[in-house]
Amino acid sequence: MTLRLSTRTLALIVGLALFMQSLDATILVTAFPAMARSFHTPVLTLHIAITSYLVGAAMCIPISGWLADRFGARSIFCSAIAGFVVTSALCGFSRTVNELVAARALQGAAGALLLPIGRLILLNGVPKAQLFEAMTYFAFPPLIGPLLGPPLGAAFATYASWRWVFYLNLPIGLVGLVLAAMAIPPGPGLEPRRLDVPGLILSALSLVGLSMGFEHLASPIMSDRIALLVVLGGGLSAFAYILHARRTSEPIIDLSLMRIPTFAACTIASFMVRLCIGAAPFLLVLLLQVVFGMQALRAGLMILLLAIGSILMRTLASGVYMRLGFRRILMAAAVVTGGSFVALGFTGAETSLVVIVALLLTHGFSRSVELAGVYTLSFADVPEGRMSAASTLSGVAGLLSQSVGIALATLALNWSRVWRSGAVLDFVDVRTAFIVLGTIGAAAALMFVGLPANAGASLSSSKPA
């Protein structure tokens, strides 16, 4: 039996799976010291648990759209949630590093399907007039997970066991699975496309190489030379895929979607903004602990202000988009998102706490506005039969942004330290990283300059007054 729910409720139910995934991605790092003691291994060795997750995700995300067309979006989405729950339990049961790495790779494969398939469910099941509301609430849970992850991970590692970092996914996932099975319409699969096996292999190799290489740039686990070689291998695979896609009628990742102006602008802009978002928890912890000298718990609680800013967006963004249209708001939101990030880098020990709070709230608000807008406008002009392909391509960009954001932040920190011949990180290095990432986030506004003023007019709620 399928429940008849409002657009808002359906979007939150689908977004719950994304909350579980984003929470898992950030809660793990804080438990690394406790895990290292349990496995009797150096902490740096455990970074391979992140790498194996990325490998699993990179292998599966290109095929997400094909699976949804072949077997139905609800079936694949529920299977992905169930797979994430089972593999989370396997991670918690791990007794050796090798067992953990294998379980994390399987977990990444399941997690890779959640975002593109969840978004596809809303694109196919929600009228365009309600799409902005759906994407607004769909984008909300994934923003909360990274903010709750660090303090929860520290609490589990300190007062319980690191295994609860993974066991936490079980109740969340089971609730999400039951709700998804009851709320999401079954929807038969579409006429299956021919599976592009060569394209699947090339795209997977490309994503594995690029995500792993960027993840390990400036990492002590892999030398910069090897990391660059891995990135080069991923880049060559990507070039080979582009040549292959031009000669294939049904490529596994349809790059021709980038000819749609709104989709291209939003995909590139969201990639740039998500570099900022992905690096934010890492850099903010450094800022609050290195520059302000806060204890870890207090710093984690301060970062929760970003979530409050995101919540405030829910009450204001819809009316603003309706009055002014997508182009203006997206340009302004990108500038504010990047500008507030740069401004955080210029704070210091003498900066008033009120100013810090205001900047965190502003950044949380503006980036949430930006994501809700690009999630909606991206698909405004995509033909109905190509929604699954568009969701897959958008998911590929999102996967790469995670690795590139952290890599850029780490490189900016290290290059700044080397430039000033410093032995350890200083507030100047943290400021440099904020400036680099914030500037890229603000530059995303340029992607919308060429769009018409009525971009997204097919969404009735986006028509300017």
CSV table of C-alpha atoms in Angstrom, one decimal:
chain,number,residue,atom,x,y,z
A,1,MET,CA,0.0,0.0,0.0
A,2,THR,CA,1.3,3.4,-1.0
A,3,LEU,CA,0.5,6.4,1.2
A,4,ARG,CA,-0.7,9.7,-0.4
A,5,LEU,CA,1.6,12.3,1.1
A,6,SER,CA,2.3,16.0,0.5
A,7,THR,CA,5.2,17.0,-1.7
A,8,ARG,CA,7.0,18.3,1.4
A,9,THR,CA,6.7,15.0,3.3
A,10,LEU,CA,7.7,12.9,0.3
A,11,ALA,CA,10.8,15.0,-0.2
A,12,LEU,CA,11.8,14.7,3.4
A,13,ILE,CA,11.3,11.0,3.4
A,14,VAL,CA,13.5,10.6,0.3
A,15,GLY,CA,16.0,13.1,1.9
A,16,LEU,CA,16.3,11.0,5.0
A,17,ALA,CA,18.4,8.5,3.1
A,18,LEU,CA,20.7,11.3,2.0
A,19,PHE,CA,20.9,12.4,5.7
A,20,MET,CA,22.1,9.0,6.7
A,21,GLN,CA,24.7,9.0,3.9
A,22,SER,CA,26.0,12.5,4.6
A,23,LEU,CA,26.2,11.8,8.4
A,24,ASP,CA,28.2,8.6,7.7
A,25,ALA,CA,30.6,10.5,5.5
A,26,THR,CA,31.6,12.9,8.3
A,27,ILE,CA,31.1,11.0,11.5
A,28,LEU,CA,33.8,8.4,10.5
A,29,VAL,CA,36.9,10.7,10.6
A,30,THR,CA,36.4,11.7,14.2
A,31,ALA,CA,36.4,8.0,15.2
A,32,PHE,CA,39.7,7.2,13.5
A,33,PRO,CA,41.9,7.5,16.6
A,34,ALA,CA,39.7,5.0,18.5
A,35,MET,CA,39.5,2.7,15.5
A,36,ALA,CA,43.3,2.8,15.1
A,37,ARG,CA,43.8,1.6,18.7
A,38,SER,CA,41.2,-1.1,18.2
A,39,PHE,CA,42.9,-2.4,15.0
A,40,HIS,CA,46.5,-1.8,16.4
A,41,THR,CA,47.4,0.2,13.3
A,42,PRO,CA,48.5,3.8,12.6
A,43,VAL,CA,45.7,6.4,12.2
A,44,LEU,CA,46.8,7.3,8.7
A,45,THR,CA,46.3,3.7,7.6
A,46,LEU,CA,42.5,4.1,8.1
A,47,HIS,CA,42.3,6.7,5.5
A,48,ILE,CA,42.0,3.8,3.1
A,49,ALA,CA,38.5,3.3,4.5
A,50,ILE,CA,37.5,6.6,2.9
A,51,THR,CA,39.3,5.7,-0.4
A,52,SER,CA,37.5,2.3,-0.6
A,53,TYR,CA,34.1,4.0,-0.2
A,54,LEU,CA,34.9,6.4,-3.0
A,55,VAL,CA,36.0,3.5,-5.2
A,56,GLY,CA,32.7,1.7,-4.6
A,57,ALA,CA,30.7,4.8,-5.3
A,58,ALA,CA,32.7,5.7,-8.4
A,59,MET,CA,32.1,2.2,-9.8
A,60,CYS,CA,28.3,2.3,-9.3
A,61,ILE,CA,27.1,5.9,-9.9
A,62,PRO,CA,27.4,5.8,-13.7
A,63,ILE,CA,24.9,2.9,-13.9
A,64,SER,CA,22.3,4.5,-11.5
A,65,GLY,CA,20.1,6.0,-14.3
A,66,TRP,CA,20.2,2.7,-16.3
A,67,LEU,CA,19.2,0.7,-13.3
A,68,ALA,CA,16.3,3.1,-12.5
A,69,ASP,CA,15.0,2.8,-16.1
A,70,ARG,CA,15.3,-0.9,-16.1
A,71,PHE,CA,13.9,-1.9,-12.7
A,72,GLY,CA,12.1,1.2,-11.5
A,73,ALA,CA,13.3,4.0,-9.3
A,74,ARG,CA,11.5,2.9,-6.1
A,75,SER,CA,12.9,-0.7,-6.3
A,76,ILE,CA,16.5,0.6,-6.8
A,77,PHE,CA,16.1,3.3,-4.1
A,78,CYS,CA,14.8,0.8,-1.5
A,79,SER,CA,17.5,-1.7,-2.4
A,80,ALA,CA,20.2,0.9,-2.0
A,81,ILE,CA,18.9,1.8,1.5
A,82,ALA,CA,18.8,-1.8,2.5
A,83,GLY,CA,22.3,-2.3,1.0
A,84,PHE,CA,23.6,0.7,2.9
A,85,VAL,CA,22.1,-0.6,6.2
A,86,VAL,CA,23.6,-4.1,5.7
A,87,THR,CA,27.0,-2.9,4.8
A,88,SER,CA,27.0,-0.4,7.7
A,89,ALA,CA,26.5,-3.4,10.0
A,90,LEU,CA,29.4,-5.2,8.3
A,91,CYS,CA,31.6,-2.2,8.9
A,92,GLY,CA,30.7,-2.2,12.5
A,93,PHE,CA,31.4,-6.0,12.8
A,94,SER,CA,34.8,-5.7,11.1
A,95,ARG,CA,37.7,-7.2,13.1
A,96,THR,CA,40.5,-6.3,10.8
A,97,VAL,CA,41.3,-3.3,8.5
A,98,ASN,CA,40.9,-5.5,5.4
A,99,GLU,CA,37.4,-6.4,6.5
A,100,LEU,CA,36.6,-2.8,7.1
A,101,VAL,CA,37.9,-1.8,3.6
A,102,ALA,CA,35.9,-4.4,1.9
A,103,ALA,CA,32.7,-3.5,3.8
A,104,ARG,CA,33.3,0.2,3.0
A,105,ALA,CA,33.6,-0.4,-0.7
A,106,LEU,CA,30.3,-2.2,-0.7
A,107,GLN,CA,28.8,0.6,1.4
A,108,GLY,CA,30.0,3.1,-1.2
A,109,ALA,CA,28.4,1.1,-4.0
A,110,ALA,CA,25.0,1.3,-2.2
A,111,GLY,CA,25.4,4.9,-1.2
A,112,ALA,CA,26.2,6.0,-4.7
A,113,LEU,CA,22.7,5.2,-5.8
A,114,LEU,CA,20.9,7.2,-3.1
A,115,LEU,CA,21.3,10.8,-4.4
A,116,PRO,CA,20.7,10.3,-8.1
A,117,ILE,CA,17.8,7.8,-7.7
A,118,GLY,CA,16.2,9.9,-4.8
A,119,ARG,CA,16.3,13.0,-7.0
A,120,LEU,CA,14.9,11.1,-9.9
A,121,ILE,CA,11.9,9.9,-7.8
A,122,LEU,CA,11.0,13.6,-7.1
A,123,LEU,CA,11.6,14.7,-10.7
A,124,ASN,CA,9.2,12.0,-12.0
A,125,GLY,CA,6.7,12.1,-9.2
A,126,VAL,CA,6.3,15.8,-8.4
A,127,PRO,CA,4.5,18.3,-10.7
A,128,LYS,CA,6.8,21.1,-12.0
A,129,ALA,CA,4.8,23.7,-10.1
A,130,GLN,CA,5.8,22.0,-6.8
A,131,LEU,CA,9.3,21.0,-7.8
A,132,PHE,CA,11.0,23.9,-6.0
A,133,GLU,CA,9.3,23.0,-2.8
A,134,ALA,CA,10.3,19.4,-3.2
A,135,MET,CA,13.9,20.2,-4.0
A,136,THR,CA,14.1,22.6,-1.1
A,137,TYR,CA,13.2,20.0,1.4
A,138,PHE,CA,15.1,17.3,-0.4
A,139,ALA,CA,18.3,19.3,-0.1
A,140,PHE,CA,17.8,20.0,3.6
A,141,PRO,CA,18.7,16.6,5.3
A,142,PRO,CA,22.0,16.2,3.5
A,143,LEU,CA,23.2,19.6,4.8
A,144,ILE,CA,22.5,18.6,8.4
A,145,GLY,CA,24.4,15.3,8.3
A,146,PRO,CA,27.9,16.8,7.9
A,147,LEU,CA,27.2,19.2,10.8
A,148,LEU,CA,26.1,16.6,13.3
A,149,GLY,CA,28.8,14.1,12.2
A,150,PRO,CA,31.8,15.5,14.0
A,151,PRO,CA,30.3,16.0,17.5
A,152,LEU,CA,28.4,12.6,17.3
A,153,GLY,CA,31.6,10.8,16.2
A,154,ALA,CA,33.6,12.3,19.0
A,155,ALA,CA,30.9,11.4,21.5
A,156,PHE,CA,30.7,7.7,20.3
A,157,ALA,CA,34.4,7.3,20.3
A,158,THR,CA,34.8,8.9,23.7
A,159,TYR,CA,31.9,7.4,25.7
A,160,ALA,CA,30.9,4.3,23.8
A,161,SER,CA,32.6,2.4,20.9
A,162,TRP,CA,33.6,3.5,17.4
A,163,ARG,CA,31.4,0.7,16.1
A,164,TRP,CA,28.4,2.8,16.9
A,165,VAL,CA,29.5,5.2,14.2
A,166,PHE,CA,28.2,2.5,11.8
A,167,TYR,CA,25.5,1.0,13.9
A,168,LEU,CA,23.8,4.4,14.0
A,169,ASN,CA,22.9,3.9,10.4
A,170,LEU,CA,20.8,0.9,11.2
A,171,PRO,CA,17.8,2.6,12.9
A,172,ILE,CA,17.9,5.6,10.5
A,173,GLY,CA,18.1,3.3,7.5
A,174,LEU,CA,15.4,1.0,8.6
A,175,VAL,CA,13.0,3.8,9.3
A,176,GLY,CA,13.8,5.4,5.9
A,177,LEU,CA,13.3,2.0,4.2
A,178,VAL,CA,9.9,1.5,5.7
A,179,LEU,CA,8.8,5.1,4.9
A,180,ALA,CA,10.2,4.9,1.4
A,181,ALA,CA,8.4,1.7,0.6
A,182,MET,CA,5.1,3.1,1.9
A,183,ALA,CA,5.4,6.6,0.4
A,184,ILE,CA,7.1,6.3,-3.0
A,185,PRO,CA,4.8,5.3,-5.9
A,186,PRO,CA,6.0,2.0,-7.5
A,187,GLY,CA,6.3,3.4,-11.0
A,188,PRO,CA,7.2,0.7,-13.6
A,189,GLY,CA,10.6,0.8,-15.2
A,190,LEU,CA,11.0,2.5,-18.6
A,191,GLU,CA,11.9,0.8,-21.8
A,192,PRO,CA,15.4,-0.4,-20.9
A,193,ARG,CA,18.3,1.2,-22.8
A,194,ARG,CA,21.1,-0.9,-24.1
A,195,LEU,CA,23.8,-1.1,-21.4
A,196,ASP,CA,26.8,0.7,-22.6
A,197,VAL,CA,29.5,-1.6,-21.2
A,198,PRO,CA,32.6,0.0,-22.6
A,199,GLY,CA,31.3,3.4,-21.5
A,200,LEU,CA,30.6,2.0,-18.0
A,201,ILE,CA,34.1,0.7,-17.7
A,202,LEU,CA,35.7,4.0,-19.0
A,203,SER,CA,33.5,6.2,-16.8
A,204,ALA,CA,34.2,4.1,-13.7
A,205,LEU,CA,37.9,4.1,-14.3
A,206,SER,CA,37.8,7.9,-14.8
A,207,LEU,CA,35.8,8.5,-11.6
A,208,VAL,CA,37.9,6.1,-9.5
A,209,GLY,CA,41.1,7.8,-10.8
A,210,LEU,CA,40.0,11.4,-10.3
A,211,SER,CA,38.3,10.9,-7.0
A,212,MET,CA,41.1,8.9,-5.5
A,213,GLY,CA,43.8,11.1,-6.9
A,214,PHE,CA,42.3,14.3,-5.7
A,215,GLU,CA,41.5,12.7,-2.3
A,216,HIS,CA,45.1,11.9,-1.8
A,217,LEU,CA,46.7,15.1,-3.1
A,218,ALA,CA,48.8,16.5,-0.2
A,219,SER,CA,47.9,13.4,1.8
A,220,PRO,CA,50.7,11.7,3.8
A,221,ILE,CA,49.4,8.3,2.7
A,222,MET,CA,50.2,8.8,-1.0
A,223,SER,CA,53.0,10.9,-2.4
A,224,ASP,CA,52.0,13.9,-4.5
A,225,ARG,CA,53.7,12.4,-7.6
A,226,ILE,CA,51.7,9.2,-7.3
A,227,ALA,CA,48.5,11.1,-6.6
A,228,LEU,CA,49.0,13.2,-9.7
A,229,LEU,CA,49.7,10.1,-11.8
A,230,VAL,CA,46.3,8.7,-10.5
A,231,VAL,CA,44.6,11.9,-11.5
A,232,LEU,CA,46.3,11.8,-14.9
A,233,GLY,CA,45.1,8.2,-15.4
A,234,GLY,CA,41.5,9.3,-14.4
A,235,GLY,CA,41.8,12.3,-16.8
A,236,LEU,CA,42.9,10.1,-19.7
A,237,SER,CA,40.0,7.7,-19.0
A,238,ALA,CA,37.6,10.6,-19.0
A,239,PHE,CA,39.0,11.8,-22.4
A,240,ALA,CA,38.6,8.3,-23.8
A,241,TYR,CA,35.0,8.2,-22.5
A,242,ILE,CA,34.2,11.5,-24.2
A,243,LEU,CA,35.5,10.2,-27.5
A,244,HIS,CA,33.5,7.0,-26.9
A,245,ALA,CA,30.3,8.9,-26.0
A,246,ARG,CA,30.4,10.9,-29.2
A,247,ARG,CA,30.2,7.6,-31.2
A,248,THR,CA,27.5,5.9,-29.1
A,249,SER,CA,23.8,6.5,-29.4
A,250,GLU,CA,23.0,5.5,-25.8
A,251,PRO,CA,26.1,6.4,-23.6
A,252,ILE,CA,26.0,5.4,-20.0
A,253,ILE,CA,26.6,9.1,-19.1
A,254,ASP,CA,24.9,11.4,-21.5
A,255,LEU,CA,27.2,14.4,-21.9
A,256,SER,CA,25.0,16.0,-24.6
A,257,LEU,CA,22.8,17.2,-21.7
A,258,MET,CA,25.3,19.9,-21.2
A,259,ARG,CA,23.9,21.6,-24.4
A,260,ILE,CA,20.9,22.5,-22.3
A,261,PRO,CA,21.8,26.0,-21.0
A,262,THR,CA,20.1,25.8,-17.6
A,263,PHE,CA,21.3,22.3,-16.9
A,264,ALA,CA,24.9,23.2,-17.9
A,265,ALA,CA,25.0,26.4,-15.9
A,266,CYS,CA,23.5,24.7,-12.8
A,267,THR,CA,25.8,21.6,-13.0
A,268,ILE,CA,29.0,23.7,-13.2
A,269,ALA,CA,27.8,26.3,-10.6
A,270,SER,CA,26.8,23.6,-8.1
A,271,PHE,CA,30.1,21.9,-8.6
A,272,MET,CA,31.9,25.1,-7.7
A,273,VAL,CA,29.7,25.9,-4.7
A,274,ARG,CA,29.9,22.4,-3.4
A,275,LEU,CA,33.7,22.7,-3.3
A,276,CYS,CA,33.1,25.3,-0.7
A,277,ILE,CA,30.5,23.2,1.1
A,278,GLY,CA,32.6,20.1,1.1
A,279,ALA,CA,35.6,21.8,2.6
A,280,ALA,CA,33.6,23.9,5.2
A,281,PRO,CA,33.5,21.4,8.1
A,282,PHE,CA,37.3,20.7,7.8
A,283,LEU,CA,38.3,24.4,7.5
A,284,LEU,CA,35.9,25.7,10.1
A,285,VAL,CA,37.3,23.2,12.7
A,286,LEU,CA,40.8,24.5,11.9
A,287,LEU,CA,39.6,28.1,12.2
A,288,LEU,CA,37.8,27.7,15.4
A,289,GLN,CA,40.5,25.5,17.0
A,290,VAL,CA,43.8,26.9,15.6
A,291,VAL,CA,42.8,30.6,15.4
A,292,PHE,CA,40.3,30.9,18.2
A,293,GLY,CA,41.7,28.2,20.4
A,294,MET,CA,38.3,26.6,21.0
A,295,GLN,CA,37.9,23.1,22.4
A,296,ALA,CA,36.8,20.5,19.9
A,297,LEU,CA,33.3,20.1,21.3
A,298,ARG,CA,32.6,23.9,21.4
A,299,ALA,CA,33.9,24.2,17.9
A,300,GLY,CA,31.6,21.4,16.7
A,301,LEU,CA,28.6,23.2,18.3
A,302,MET,CA,29.5,26.4,16.6
A,303,ILE,CA,29.5,24.7,13.2
A,304,LEU,CA,25.9,23.7,14.0
A,305,LEU,CA,25.0,27.4,13.3
A,306,LEU,CA,25.3,26.5,9.6
A,307,ALA,CA,22.3,24.1,10.1
A,308,ILE,CA,20.3,26.9,11.7
A,309,GLY,CA,21.0,29.1,8.7
A,310,SER,CA,19.8,26.3,6.4
A,311,ILE,CA,16.6,26.0,8.4
A,312,LEU,CA,15.9,29.7,8.2
A,313,MET,CA,16.1,29.4,4.4
A,314,ARG,CA,13.0,27.1,4.4
A,315,THR,CA,10.8,30.0,5.5
A,316,LEU,CA,12.1,32.7,3.1
A,317,ALA,CA,13.6,31.2,-0.1
A,318,SER,CA,10.4,30.2,-1.9
A,319,GLY,CA,8.9,33.7,-1.8
A,320,VAL,CA,12.1,35.3,-2.9
A,321,TYR,CA,12.5,33.0,-5.9
A,322,MET,CA,8.9,33.6,-6.9
A,323,ARG,CA,9.3,37.4,-6.8
A,324,LEU,CA,12.7,37.8,-8.5
A,325,GLY,CA,13.2,34.6,-10.5
A,326,PHE,CA,16.0,32.0,-10.5
A,327,ARG,CA,18.8,33.9,-12.3
A,328,ARG,CA,19.0,36.9,-9.9
A,329,ILE,CA,18.8,34.8,-6.8
A,330,LEU,CA,21.3,32.2,-7.8
A,331,MET,CA,23.8,34.8,-8.8
A,332,ALA,CA,23.3,36.7,-5.5
A,333,ALA,CA,23.4,33.5,-3.4
A,334,ALA,CA,26.7,32.3,-5.0
A,335,VAL,CA,28.3,35.7,-4.2
A,336,VAL,CA,27.0,35.7,-0.6
A,337,THR,CA,28.0,32.0,-0.1
A,338,GLY,CA,31.6,32.6,-1.4
A,339,GLY,CA,31.9,36.1,0.2
A,340,SER,CA,30.8,35.0,3.6
A,341,PHE,CA,33.3,32.1,3.4
A,342,VAL,CA,36.1,34.5,2.5
A,343,ALA,CA,35.0,36.8,5.4
A,344,LEU,CA,35.3,33.9,7.9
A,345,GLY,CA,38.9,33.5,6.9
A,346,PHE,CA,39.6,37.1,7.8
A,347,THR,CA,38.3,36.7,11.4
A,348,GLY,CA,40.7,36.4,14.2
A,349,ALA,CA,41.0,36.0,18.0
A,350,GLU,CA,39.9,39.7,18.4
A,351,THR,CA,36.8,39.3,16.3
A,352,SER,CA,33.5,39.6,18.1
A,353,LEU,CA,31.6,36.3,18.7
A,354,VAL,CA,28.5,38.1,17.3
A,355,VAL,CA,30.3,38.6,14.0
A,356,ILE,CA,31.3,35.0,13.8
A,357,VAL,CA,27.7,33.8,14.5
A,358,ALA,CA,26.4,36.2,11.9
A,359,LEU,CA,28.8,35.0,9.3
A,360,LEU,CA,28.0,31.3,10.0
A,361,LEU,CA,24.3,31.9,9.8
A,362,THR,CA,24.7,33.9,6.6
A,363,HIS,CA,26.8,31.2,5.0
A,364,GLY,CA,24.4,28.4,6.0
A,365,PHE,CA,21.4,30.4,4.7
A,366,SER,CA,22.9,31.4,1.3
A,367,ARG,CA,24.4,28.0,0.4
A,368,SER,CA,21.1,26.3,1.2
A,369,VAL,CA,19.3,28.8,-1.0
A,370,GLU,CA,21.9,28.1,-3.8
A,371,LEU,CA,21.5,24.3,-3.6
A,372,ALA,CA,17.7,24.4,-3.6
A,373,GLY,CA,17.8,26.7,-6.6
A,374,VAL,CA,20.2,24.7,-8.7
A,375,TYR,CA,18.6,21.4,-7.8
A,376,THR,CA,15.4,22.8,-9.2
A,377,LEU,CA,16.5,24.8,-12.2
A,378,SER,CA,18.9,22.1,-13.4
A,379,PHE,CA,16.0,19.9,-14.5
A,380,ALA,CA,13.5,22.6,-15.6
A,381,ASP,CA,14.3,22.2,-19.3
A,382,VAL,CA,15.3,18.6,-19.4
A,383,PRO,CA,12.9,16.4,-21.4
A,384,GLU,CA,11.0,13.9,-19.4
A,385,GLY,CA,12.6,10.9,-21.0
A,386,ARG,CA,16.1,12.1,-20.1
A,387,MET,CA,15.6,12.8,-16.4
A,388,SER,CA,17.4,9.6,-15.3
A,389,ALA,CA,20.4,10.5,-17.5
A,390,ALA,CA,20.4,14.0,-16.2
A,391,SER,CA,20.3,12.9,-12.6
A,392,THR,CA,23.2,10.5,-13.2
A,393,LEU,CA,25.4,13.2,-14.7
A,394,SER,CA,24.5,15.6,-11.9
A,395,GLY,CA,25.5,12.8,-9.4
A,396,VAL,CA,28.8,12.3,-11.1
A,397,ALA,CA,29.6,16.0,-10.7
A,398,GLY,CA,28.6,15.8,-7.0
A,399,LEU,CA,30.9,12.9,-6.3
A,400,LEU,CA,33.9,14.6,-7.8
A,401,SER,CA,33.2,17.8,-5.9
A,402,GLN,CA,33.6,16.0,-2.6
A,403,SER,CA,37.1,14.9,-3.4
A,404,VAL,CA,38.2,18.1,-5.2
A,405,GLY,CA,36.9,20.4,-2.4
A,406,ILE,CA,39.0,18.7,0.4
A,407,ALA,CA,42.0,18.4,-2.0
A,408,LEU,CA,41.9,22.2,-2.8
A,409,ALA,CA,41.6,23.1,0.9
A,410,THR,CA,44.5,20.8,1.8
A,411,LEU,CA,46.7,22.1,-1.0
A,412,ALA,CA,46.0,25.7,-0.2
A,413,LEU,CA,46.9,25.1,3.5
A,414,ASN,CA,50.2,23.4,2.6
A,415,TRP,CA,51.2,25.7,-0.2
A,416,SER,CA,50.6,28.7,2.1
A,417,ARG,CA,52.8,27.1,4.8
A,418,VAL,CA,55.5,26.3,2.3
A,419,TRP,CA,55.4,29.9,0.8
A,420,ARG,CA,56.0,31.5,4.2
A,421,SER,CA,58.6,28.7,5.1
A,422,GLY,CA,56.6,27.7,8.2
A,423,ALA,CA,57.0,24.4,10.0
A,424,VAL,CA,53.4,24.1,11.2
A,425,LEU,CA,50.1,25.5,10.1
A,426,ASP,CA,49.2,29.0,11.1
A,427,PHE,CA,46.2,31.3,10.9
A,428,VAL,CA,47.6,32.7,7.7
A,429,ASP,CA,47.4,29.3,6.0
A,430,VAL,CA,43.8,28.8,7.2
A,431,ARG,CA,42.9,32.2,5.9
A,432,THR,CA,44.5,31.4,2.5
A,433,ALA,CA,42.4,28.2,2.2
A,434,PHE,CA,39.2,30.2,3.0
A,435,ILE,CA,40.0,32.8,0.4
A,436,VAL,CA,40.7,30.2,-2.4
A,437,LEU,CA,37.6,28.1,-1.8
A,438,GLY,CA,35.4,31.2,-1.1
A,439,THR,CA,36.5,32.9,-4.3
A,440,ILE,CA,35.7,29.8,-6.4
A,441,GLY,CA,32.2,29.6,-4.7
A,442,ALA,CA,31.5,33.3,-5.5
A,443,ALA,CA,32.7,32.8,-9.1
A,444,ALA,CA,29.9,30.4,-9.6
A,445,ALA,CA,27.6,33.4,-10.1
A,446,LEU,CA,29.3,33.9,-13.5
A,447,MET,CA,27.7,30.7,-14.7
A,448,PHE,CA,24.2,32.3,-14.6
A,449,VAL,CA,25.1,35.6,-16.4
A,450,GLY,CA,24.3,34.2,-19.9
A,451,LEU,CA,20.9,32.8,-18.9
A,452,PRO,CA,17.7,34.7,-19.8
A,453,ALA,CA,15.9,36.6,-17.1
A,454,ASN,CA,13.0,34.2,-17.2
A,455,ALA,CA,15.1,31.0,-16.9
A,456,GLY,CA,13.0,28.3,-15.3
A,457,ALA,CA,9.8,29.9,-16.4
A,458,SER,CA,8.4,26.4,-17.0
A,459,LEU,CA,8.2,26.1,-13.2
A,460,SER,CA,5.2,28.2,-12.4
A,461,SER,CA,6.5,29.2,-9.0
A,462,SER,CA,9.6,30.7,-10.6
A,463,LYS,CA,8.0,33.3,-12.9
A,464,PRO,CA,9.0,36.8,-11.9
A,465,ALA,CA,6.3,39.0,-10.7
